[in-house]
Amino acid sequence: HNACVQIYDYKEKKARVVFGPHLVMLGPDEQFTQLSLSGGKPKRPNVIRALALLLGPDFCTDVITIETADHARLSLQLAYNWHFDITRALESQTEAAKLFSVPDFVGDMCKAIASRIRGAVASVTFDDFHKNSSRIIRSSVFGVDDKGKVRGSFEFPQNRLVVTSIDIQSVEPVDQRTRDSLIKSVQLAIEITTNSQEATARHEAERAEQEARGRLERQKIADEAEAERSRRDLLELQSQSAAIESTGQAKAEAQSRAEAARIEGEAAVEQARLKADAAAIEAASELERLTKAREAELKYTKEQNELHLNKERETTQIQIRKFKETIDAIGADTIRAIAVAGPEMQVTNT
């Protein structure tokens, strides 16, 4: 599983790649392609012989010797995680044949990575490499993108081998002088770190002590202020008590005089109110008397006017009736004769 083999037909001079797990039958002229891979630490060729090519993911370990710009020679033990990209190989035999295009892919991968690391380390000093070894090695192998970030993988296009990560397992100086310098540098760094931690702890202790002393002083000031406030409240209460005691009798007399004056004022107000009510009742009675007198006078005048009007009306009726009876007694012809007698006599006299 997760492996493949290459079967070569010597008669047809063709090769085919079979991915496992699979069951195949070899032809009479077909043979497996034997792989001869590098092995050991450091890598040595022709150590591992195999028929199946494991596709990974897997890892391999290598030991390389590097030299910094200040001629410090170091031995690095590195571990590489790798796998084969078989996305296209599963669809095409041409792409699948690329998996076997490099006979010793382990040795080729280790040599290529080692050369990149040696070239990058040769341009930096030992101190710089000691501080930033992981970034220097990763950036030298994987490269850096436009944003300055280290890429995530390194691919060999010849056989679709992809290296995904590099782990630095150990860094050891080759010569004794460099080893002594490294030990001294490490001891100096430890000493600096220890001194820094001691200074930080001492500073923190002093700061805590100062804070505690400050809190104590603030508490003392707060307690003294609270005591002064309590003393001030006591003095105020004592003065108020003395003032109350000295003015108690005068206040009682003043209150009694004020109460008497209040009662007298209320009595005067009540008396004035009663007088006002009596005047109001008297005025209302006089108003009612005058109103009734005016109403009686108006009624008397009205009745007199009605009697006089009735008398005039009856007199007028009598006159009308008398005139009518006189007219009826004389007669219409007599009246007409009387009316025209004057003019006729005037005409005759003329």
GROMACS .gro file of C-alpha atoms in nm:
model
  350
    1HIS     CA    1   0.000   0.000   0.000
    2ASN     CA    2   0.114   0.354  -0.082
    3ALA     CA    3   0.399   0.224  -0.295
    4CYS     CA    4   0.468   0.162  -0.663
    5VAL     CA    5   0.699  -0.052  -0.877
    6GLN     CA    6   0.835  -0.012  -1.227
    7ILE     CA    7   0.819  -0.315  -1.459
    8TYR     CA    8   1.046  -0.305  -1.767
    9ASP     CA    9   0.986  -0.515  -2.076
   10TYR     CA   10   1.326  -0.586  -2.234
   11LYS     CA   11   1.177  -0.710  -2.558
   12GLU     CA   12   0.942  -0.420  -2.613
   13LYS     CA   13   1.180  -0.178  -2.438
   14LYS     CA   14   0.889  -0.021  -2.252
   15ALA     CA   15   0.831   0.039  -1.884
   16ARG     CA   16   0.511   0.057  -1.689
   17VAL     CA   17   0.445   0.174  -1.334
   18VAL     CA   18   0.202  -0.013  -1.109
   19PHE     CA   19   0.064   0.144  -0.790
   20GLY     CA   20  -0.015  -0.081  -0.498
   21PRO     CA   21  -0.191  -0.257  -0.356
   22HIS     CA   22  -0.235  -0.445  -0.681
   23LEU     CA   23  -0.194  -0.799  -0.822
   24VAL     CA   24  -0.008  -0.826  -1.153
   25MET     CA   25   0.148  -1.101  -1.356
   26LEU     CA   26   0.489  -1.047  -1.511
   27GLY     CA   27   0.542  -1.126  -1.877
   28PRO     CA   28   0.822  -1.356  -1.993
   29ASP     CA   29   1.046  -1.058  -2.077
   30GLU     CA   30   0.948  -0.829  -1.787
   31GLN     CA   31   1.162  -0.753  -1.483
   32PHE     CA   32   1.131  -0.523  -1.185
   33THR     CA   33   1.339  -0.207  -1.180
   34GLN     CA   34   1.568  -0.235  -0.884
   35LEU     CA   35   1.623   0.076  -0.671
   36SER     CA   36   1.962   0.145  -0.515
   37LEU     CA   37   1.920   0.414  -0.250
   38SER     CA   38   2.157   0.595  -0.018
   39GLY     CA   39   2.148   0.521   0.353
   40GLY     CA   40   2.323   0.573   0.683
   41LYS     CA   41   2.427   0.894   0.857
   42PRO     CA   42   2.585   1.066   0.676
   43LYS     CA   43   2.429   0.930   0.359
   44ARG     CA   44   2.628   0.674   0.161
   45PRO     CA   45   2.522   0.543  -0.181
   46ASN     CA   46   2.406   0.188  -0.257
   47VAL     CA   47   2.311   0.108   0.101
   48ILE     CA   48   1.945   0.021   0.047
   49ARG     CA   49   1.818  -0.198  -0.235
   50ALA     CA   50   1.445  -0.225  -0.299
   51LEU     CA   51   1.191  -0.303  -0.570
   52ALA     CA   52   0.903  -0.090  -0.438
   53LEU     CA   53   0.922   0.288  -0.421
   54LEU     CA   54   0.755   0.411  -0.103
   55LEU     CA   55   0.552   0.725  -0.179
   56GLY     CA   56   0.547   0.865   0.174
   57PRO     CA   57   0.495   1.071   0.370
   58ASP     CA   58   0.819   0.958   0.533
   59PHE     CA   59   1.135   1.108   0.674
   60CYS     CA   60   1.509   1.059   0.643
   61THR     CA   61   1.802   1.175   0.855
   62ASP     CA   62   2.135   1.310   0.735
   63VAL     CA   63   2.451   1.453   0.888
   64ILE     CA   64   2.631   1.735   0.702
   65THR     CA   65   2.930   1.950   0.777
   66ILE     CA   66   2.902   2.327   0.725
   67GLU     CA   67   3.139   2.620   0.765
   68THR     CA   68   3.032   2.973   0.862
   69ALA     CA   69   3.175   3.299   0.730
   70ASP     CA   70   3.416   3.319   1.027
   71HIS     CA   71   3.541   2.962   0.950
   72ALA     CA   72   3.358   2.784   1.227
   73ARG     CA   73   3.294   2.424   1.113
   74LEU     CA   74   2.978   2.261   1.247
   75SER     CA   75   2.819   1.920   1.214
   76LEU     CA   76   2.440   1.933   1.164
   77GLN     CA   77   2.206   1.638   1.205
   78LEU     CA   78   1.889   1.713   1.006
   79ALA     CA   79   1.564   1.527   0.952
   80TYR     CA   80   1.356   1.583   0.635
   81ASN     CA   81   0.989   1.502   0.592
   82TRP     CA   82   0.908   1.414   0.231
   83HIS     CA   83   0.649   1.257   0.003
   84PHE     CA   84   0.586   1.208  -0.368
   85ASP     CA   85   0.319   1.411  -0.544
   86ILE     CA   86   0.130   1.143  -0.741
   87THR     CA   87  -0.174   1.348  -0.842
   88ARG     CA   88  -0.077   1.344  -1.209
   89ALA     CA   89   0.106   1.012  -1.194
   90LEU     CA   90  -0.218   0.824  -1.124
   91GLU     CA   91  -0.363   0.957  -1.450
   92SER     CA   92  -0.068   0.926  -1.688
   93GLN     CA   93   0.211   0.670  -1.731
   94THR     CA   94   0.439   0.946  -1.857
   95GLU     CA   95   0.404   1.129  -1.529
   96ALA     CA   96   0.432   0.803  -1.336
   97ALA     CA   97   0.764   0.726  -1.510
   98LYS     CA   98   0.909   1.048  -1.358
   99LEU     CA   99   0.893   0.883  -1.015
  100PHE     CA  100   1.176   0.648  -1.126
  101SER     CA  101   1.370   0.906  -1.330
  102VAL     CA  102   1.613   0.960  -1.038
  103PRO     CA  103   1.764   0.622  -0.937
  104ASP     CA  104   1.880   0.741  -0.593
  105PHE     CA  105   1.624   1.004  -0.492
  106VAL     CA  106   1.737   0.994  -0.127
  107GLY     CA  107   2.100   1.076  -0.205
  108ASP     CA  108   2.001   1.336  -0.466
  109MET     CA  109   1.762   1.506  -0.218
  110CYS     CA  110   2.019   1.510   0.064
  111LYS     CA  111   2.294   1.645  -0.163
  112ALA     CA  112   2.071   1.920  -0.303
  113ILE     CA  113   1.952   2.029   0.042
  114ALA     CA  114   2.305   2.011   0.187
  115SER     CA  115   2.443   2.230  -0.092
  116ARG     CA  116   2.171   2.491  -0.035
  117ILE     CA  117   2.237   2.492   0.341
  118ARG     CA  118   2.616   2.518   0.294
  119GLY     CA  119   2.575   2.811   0.057
  120ALA     CA  120   2.346   2.996   0.296
  121VAL     CA  121   2.555   2.928   0.610
  122ALA     CA  122   2.879   3.032   0.437
  123SER     CA  123   2.754   3.391   0.422
  124VAL     CA  124   2.669   3.432   0.794
  125THR     CA  125   2.880   3.437   1.109
  126PHE     CA  126   2.876   3.174   1.379
  127ASP     CA  127   2.689   3.396   1.627
  128ASP     CA  128   2.423   3.483   1.370
  129PHE     CA  129   2.379   3.118   1.277
  130HIS     CA  130   2.368   3.015   1.643
  131LYS     CA  131   2.083   3.262   1.706
  132ASN     CA  132   1.884   3.211   1.385
  133SER     CA  133   1.981   2.863   1.268
  134SER     CA  134   1.626   2.740   1.207
  135ARG     CA  135   1.523   3.037   0.989
  136ILE     CA  136   1.851   3.039   0.794
  137ILE     CA  137   1.821   2.668   0.710
  138ARG     CA  138   1.450   2.678   0.627
  139SER     CA  139   1.479   2.990   0.410
  140SER     CA  140   1.781   2.848   0.227
  141VAL     CA  141   1.592   2.528   0.138
  142PHE     CA  142   1.231   2.642   0.092
  143GLY     CA  143   1.297   2.998  -0.026
  144VAL     CA  144   1.116   3.321   0.065
  145ASP     CA  145   0.801   3.462  -0.099
  146ASP     CA  146   0.730   3.825  -0.191
  147LYS     CA  147   0.606   3.906   0.162
  148GLY     CA  148   0.927   3.782   0.326
  149LYS     CA  149   0.774   3.463   0.466
  150VAL     CA  150   0.940   3.121   0.433
  151ARG     CA  151   0.758   2.894   0.188
  152GLY     CA  152   0.603   2.571   0.310
  153SER     CA  153   0.765   2.315   0.081
  154PHE     CA  154   1.047   2.243  -0.168
  155GLU     CA  155   0.972   2.031  -0.477
  156PHE     CA  156   1.205   1.840  -0.709
  157PRO     CA  157   1.032   1.864  -1.049
  158GLN     CA  158   1.234   1.575  -1.197
  159ASN     CA  159   1.064   1.307  -0.990
  160ARG     CA  160   0.783   1.501  -0.810
  161LEU     CA  161   0.955   1.466  -0.471
  162VAL     CA  162   0.829   1.723  -0.219
  163VAL     CA  163   1.013   1.813   0.103
  164THR     CA  164   0.766   1.959   0.355
  165SER     CA  165   0.974   2.031   0.665
  166ILE     CA  166   1.327   2.030   0.807
  167ASP     CA  167   1.405   1.953   1.169
  168ILE     CA  168   1.742   2.040   1.325
  169GLN     CA  169   1.816   1.753   1.561
  170SER     CA  170   2.163   1.859   1.675
  171VAL     CA  171   2.439   2.114   1.609
  172GLU     CA  172   2.791   2.015   1.714
  173PRO     CA  173   3.122   2.191   1.640
  174VAL     CA  174   3.376   1.985   1.447
  175ASP     CA  175   3.698   2.122   1.599
  176GLN     CA  176   3.771   2.161   1.968
  177ARG     CA  177   3.829   2.538   1.948
  178THR     CA  178   3.485   2.598   1.806
  179ARG     CA  179   3.335   2.361   2.064
  180ASP     CA  180   3.507   2.556   2.344
  181SER     CA  181   3.381   2.883   2.196
  182LEU     CA  182   3.029   2.746   2.177
  183ILE     CA  183   3.044   2.624   2.537
  184LYS     CA  184   3.180   2.961   2.646
  185SER     CA  185   2.907   3.139   2.448
  186VAL     CA  186   2.640   2.918   2.601
  187GLN     CA  187   2.781   2.972   2.951
  188LEU     CA  188   2.796   3.347   2.889
  189ALA     CA  189   2.436   3.347   2.765
  190ILE     CA  190   2.330   3.144   3.070
  191GLU     CA  191   2.516   3.384   3.298
  192ILE     CA  192   2.362   3.685   3.128
  193THR     CA  193   2.018   3.527   3.155
  194THR     CA  194   2.078   3.440   3.521
  195ASN     CA  195   2.199   3.793   3.601
  196SER     CA  196   1.903   3.937   3.415
  197GLN     CA  197   1.663   3.714   3.607
  198GLU     CA  198   1.833   3.806   3.937
  199ALA     CA  199   1.814   4.176   3.853
  200THR     CA  200   1.452   4.138   3.752
  201ALA     CA  201   1.372   3.951   4.074
  202ARG     CA  202   1.560   4.209   4.283
  203HIS     CA  203   1.386   4.494   4.105
  204GLU     CA  204   1.050   4.322   4.150
  205ALA     CA  205   1.121   4.270   4.521
  206GLU     CA  206   1.221   4.635   4.563
  207ARG     CA  207   0.914   4.745   4.375
  208ALA     CA  208   0.692   4.524   4.591
  209GLU     CA  209   0.861   4.663   4.903
  210GLN     CA  210   0.812   5.021   4.785
  211GLU     CA  211   0.449   4.948   4.705
  212ALA     CA  212   0.396   4.792   5.049
  213ARG     CA  213   0.566   5.090   5.219
  214GLY     CA  214   0.354   5.327   5.013
  215ARG     CA  215   0.036   5.138   5.103
  216LEU     CA  216   0.139   5.150   5.472
  217GLU     CA  217   0.202   5.525   5.458
  218ARG     CA  218  -0.128   5.582   5.281
  219GLN     CA  219  -0.303   5.369   5.542
  220LYS     CA  220  -0.141   5.571   5.822
  221ILE     CA  221  -0.248   5.898   5.660
  222ALA     CA  222  -0.599   5.762   5.606
  223ASP     CA  223  -0.619   5.648   5.972
  224GLU     CA  224  -0.499   5.988   6.096
  225ALA     CA  225  -0.748   6.167   5.875
  226GLU     CA  226  -1.025   5.939   6.001
  227ALA     CA  227  -0.921   6.010   6.363
  228GLU     CA  228  -0.925   6.386   6.295
  229ARG     CA  229  -1.270   6.358   6.139
  230SER     CA  230  -1.396   6.164   6.442
  231ARG     CA  231  -1.244   6.426   6.680
  232ARG     CA  232  -1.405   6.706   6.477
  233ASP     CA  233  -1.743   6.530   6.489
  234LEU     CA  234  -1.706   6.489   6.867
  235LEU     CA  235  -1.630   6.859   6.916
  236GLU     CA  236  -1.926   6.954   6.696
  237LEU     CA  237  -2.156   6.728   6.899
  238GLN     CA  238  -2.025   6.873   7.226
  239SER     CA  239  -2.076   7.232   7.106
  240GLN     CA  240  -2.424   7.147   6.980
  241SER     CA  241  -2.507   6.987   7.314
  242ALA     CA  242  -2.384   7.295   7.506
  243ALA     CA  243  -2.576   7.526   7.273
  244ILE     CA  244  -2.891   7.320   7.316
  245GLU     CA  245  -2.848   7.316   7.692
  246SER     CA  246  -2.790   7.694   7.714
  247THR     CA  247  -3.071   7.790   7.480
  248GLY     CA  248  -3.323   7.531   7.596
  249GLN     CA  249  -3.514   7.757   7.838
  250ALA     CA  250  -3.509   8.061   7.607
  251LYS     CA  251  -3.622   7.843   7.323
  252ALA     CA  252  -3.905   7.702   7.535
  253GLU     CA  253  -4.018   8.052   7.639
  254ALA     CA  254  -3.995   8.176   7.285
  255GLN     CA  255  -4.190   7.874   7.166
  256SER     CA  256  -4.459   7.934   7.432
  257ARG     CA  257  -4.487   8.305   7.337
  258ALA     CA  258  -4.502   8.211   6.976
  259GLU     CA  259  -4.771   7.952   7.052
  260ALA     CA  260  -4.975   8.213   7.246
  261ALA     CA  261  -4.936   8.464   6.966
  262ARG     CA  262  -5.039   8.195   6.718
  263ILE     CA  263  -5.351   8.113   6.923
  264GLU     CA  264  -5.442   8.483   6.953
  265GLY     CA  265  -5.391   8.532   6.584
  266GLU     CA  266  -5.604   8.229   6.504
  267ALA     CA  267  -5.879   8.363   6.740
  268ALA     CA  268  -5.867   8.706   6.575
  269VAL     CA  269  -5.884   8.544   6.236
  270GLU     CA  270  -6.180   8.332   6.345
  271GLN     CA  271  -6.355   8.641   6.489
  272ALA     CA  272  -6.297   8.837   6.170
  273ARG     CA  273  -6.424   8.541   5.970
  274LEU     CA  274  -6.742   8.527   6.181
  275LYS     CA  275  -6.794   8.904   6.145
  276ALA     CA  276  -6.749   8.869   5.774
  277ASP     CA  277  -6.999   8.583   5.765
  278ALA     CA  278  -7.251   8.794   5.968
  279ALA     CA  279  -7.202   9.093   5.735
  280ALA     CA  280  -7.246   8.864   5.438
  281ILE     CA  281  -7.568   8.723   5.586
  282GLU     CA  282  -7.696   9.074   5.665
  283ALA     CA  283  -7.612   9.198   5.315
  284ALA     CA  284  -7.778   8.893   5.164
  285SER     CA  285  -8.095   8.956   5.372
  286GLU     CA  286  -8.104   9.326   5.273
  287LEU     CA  287  -8.051   9.227   4.910
  288GLU     CA  288  -8.331   8.975   4.933
  289ARG     CA  289  -8.562   9.239   5.095
  290LEU     CA  290  -8.482   9.497   4.830
  291THR     CA  291  -8.528   9.236   4.559
  292LYS     CA  292  -8.872   9.138   4.691
  293ALA     CA  293  -8.970   9.507   4.731
  294ARG     CA  294  -8.864   9.581   4.373
  295GLU     CA  295  -9.049   9.275   4.253
  296ALA     CA  296  -9.368   9.385   4.442
  297GLU     CA  297  -9.335   9.740   4.307
  298LEU     CA  298  -9.284   9.610   3.954
  299LYS     CA  299  -9.583   9.381   3.992
  300TYR     CA  300  -9.800   9.673   4.121
  301THR     CA  301  -9.689   9.899   3.835
  302LYS     CA  302  -9.752   9.623   3.585
  303GLU     CA  303 -10.100   9.560   3.721
  304GLN     CA  304 -10.178   9.936   3.716
  305ASN     CA  305 -10.058   9.961   3.357
  306GLU     CA  306 -10.265   9.659   3.263
  307LEU     CA  307 -10.576   9.812   3.433
  308HIS     CA  308 -10.517  10.143   3.260
  309LEU     CA  309 -10.465   9.970   2.929
  310ASN     CA  310 -10.782   9.766   2.975
  311LYS     CA  311 -10.969  10.085   3.065
  312GLU     CA  312 -10.842  10.262   2.754
  313ARG     CA  313 -10.919   9.957   2.545
  314GLU     CA  314 -11.278   9.941   2.682
  315THR     CA  315 -11.322  10.318   2.635
  316THR     CA  316 -11.205  10.287   2.277
  317GLN     CA  317 -11.443   9.998   2.221
  318ILE     CA  318 -11.728  10.201   2.369
  319GLN     CA  319 -11.647  10.500   2.144
  320ILE     CA  320 -11.626  10.273   1.843
  321ARG     CA  321 -11.951  10.107   1.931
  322LYS     CA  322 -12.116  10.442   1.997
  323PHE     CA  323 -11.995  10.581   1.666
  324LYS     CA  324 -12.108  10.271   1.488
  325GLU     CA  325 -12.452  10.285   1.652
  326THR     CA  326 -12.477  10.655   1.563
  327ILE     CA  327 -12.385  10.582   1.202
  328ASP     CA  328 -12.627  10.296   1.191
  329ALA     CA  329 -12.901  10.519   1.343
  330ILE     CA  330 -12.845  10.805   1.097
  331GLY     CA  331 -12.812  10.582   0.798
  332ALA     CA  332 -12.589  10.586   0.503
  333ASP     CA  333 -12.820  10.793   0.282
  334THR     CA  334 -12.853  11.063   0.544
  335ILE     CA  335 -12.483  11.086   0.584
  336ARG     CA  336 -12.435  11.106   0.209
  337ALA     CA  337 -12.699  11.380   0.189
  338ILE     CA  338 -12.528  11.571   0.465
  339ALA     CA  339 -12.197  11.532   0.291
  340VAL     CA  340 -12.312  11.667  -0.042
  341ALA     CA  341 -12.547  11.935   0.102
  342GLY     CA  342 -12.271  12.185   0.156
  343PRO     CA  343 -12.132  12.182  -0.194
  344GLU     CA  344 -12.477  12.192  -0.350
  345MET     CA  345 -12.571  12.494  -0.146
  346GLN     CA  346 -12.248  12.663  -0.254
  347VAL     CA  347 -12.332  12.586  -0.617
  348THR     CA  348 -12.687  12.727  -0.572
  349ASN     CA  349 -12.566  13.044  -0.410
  350THR     CA  350 -12.332  13.096  -0.695
   0.00000   0.00000   0.00000
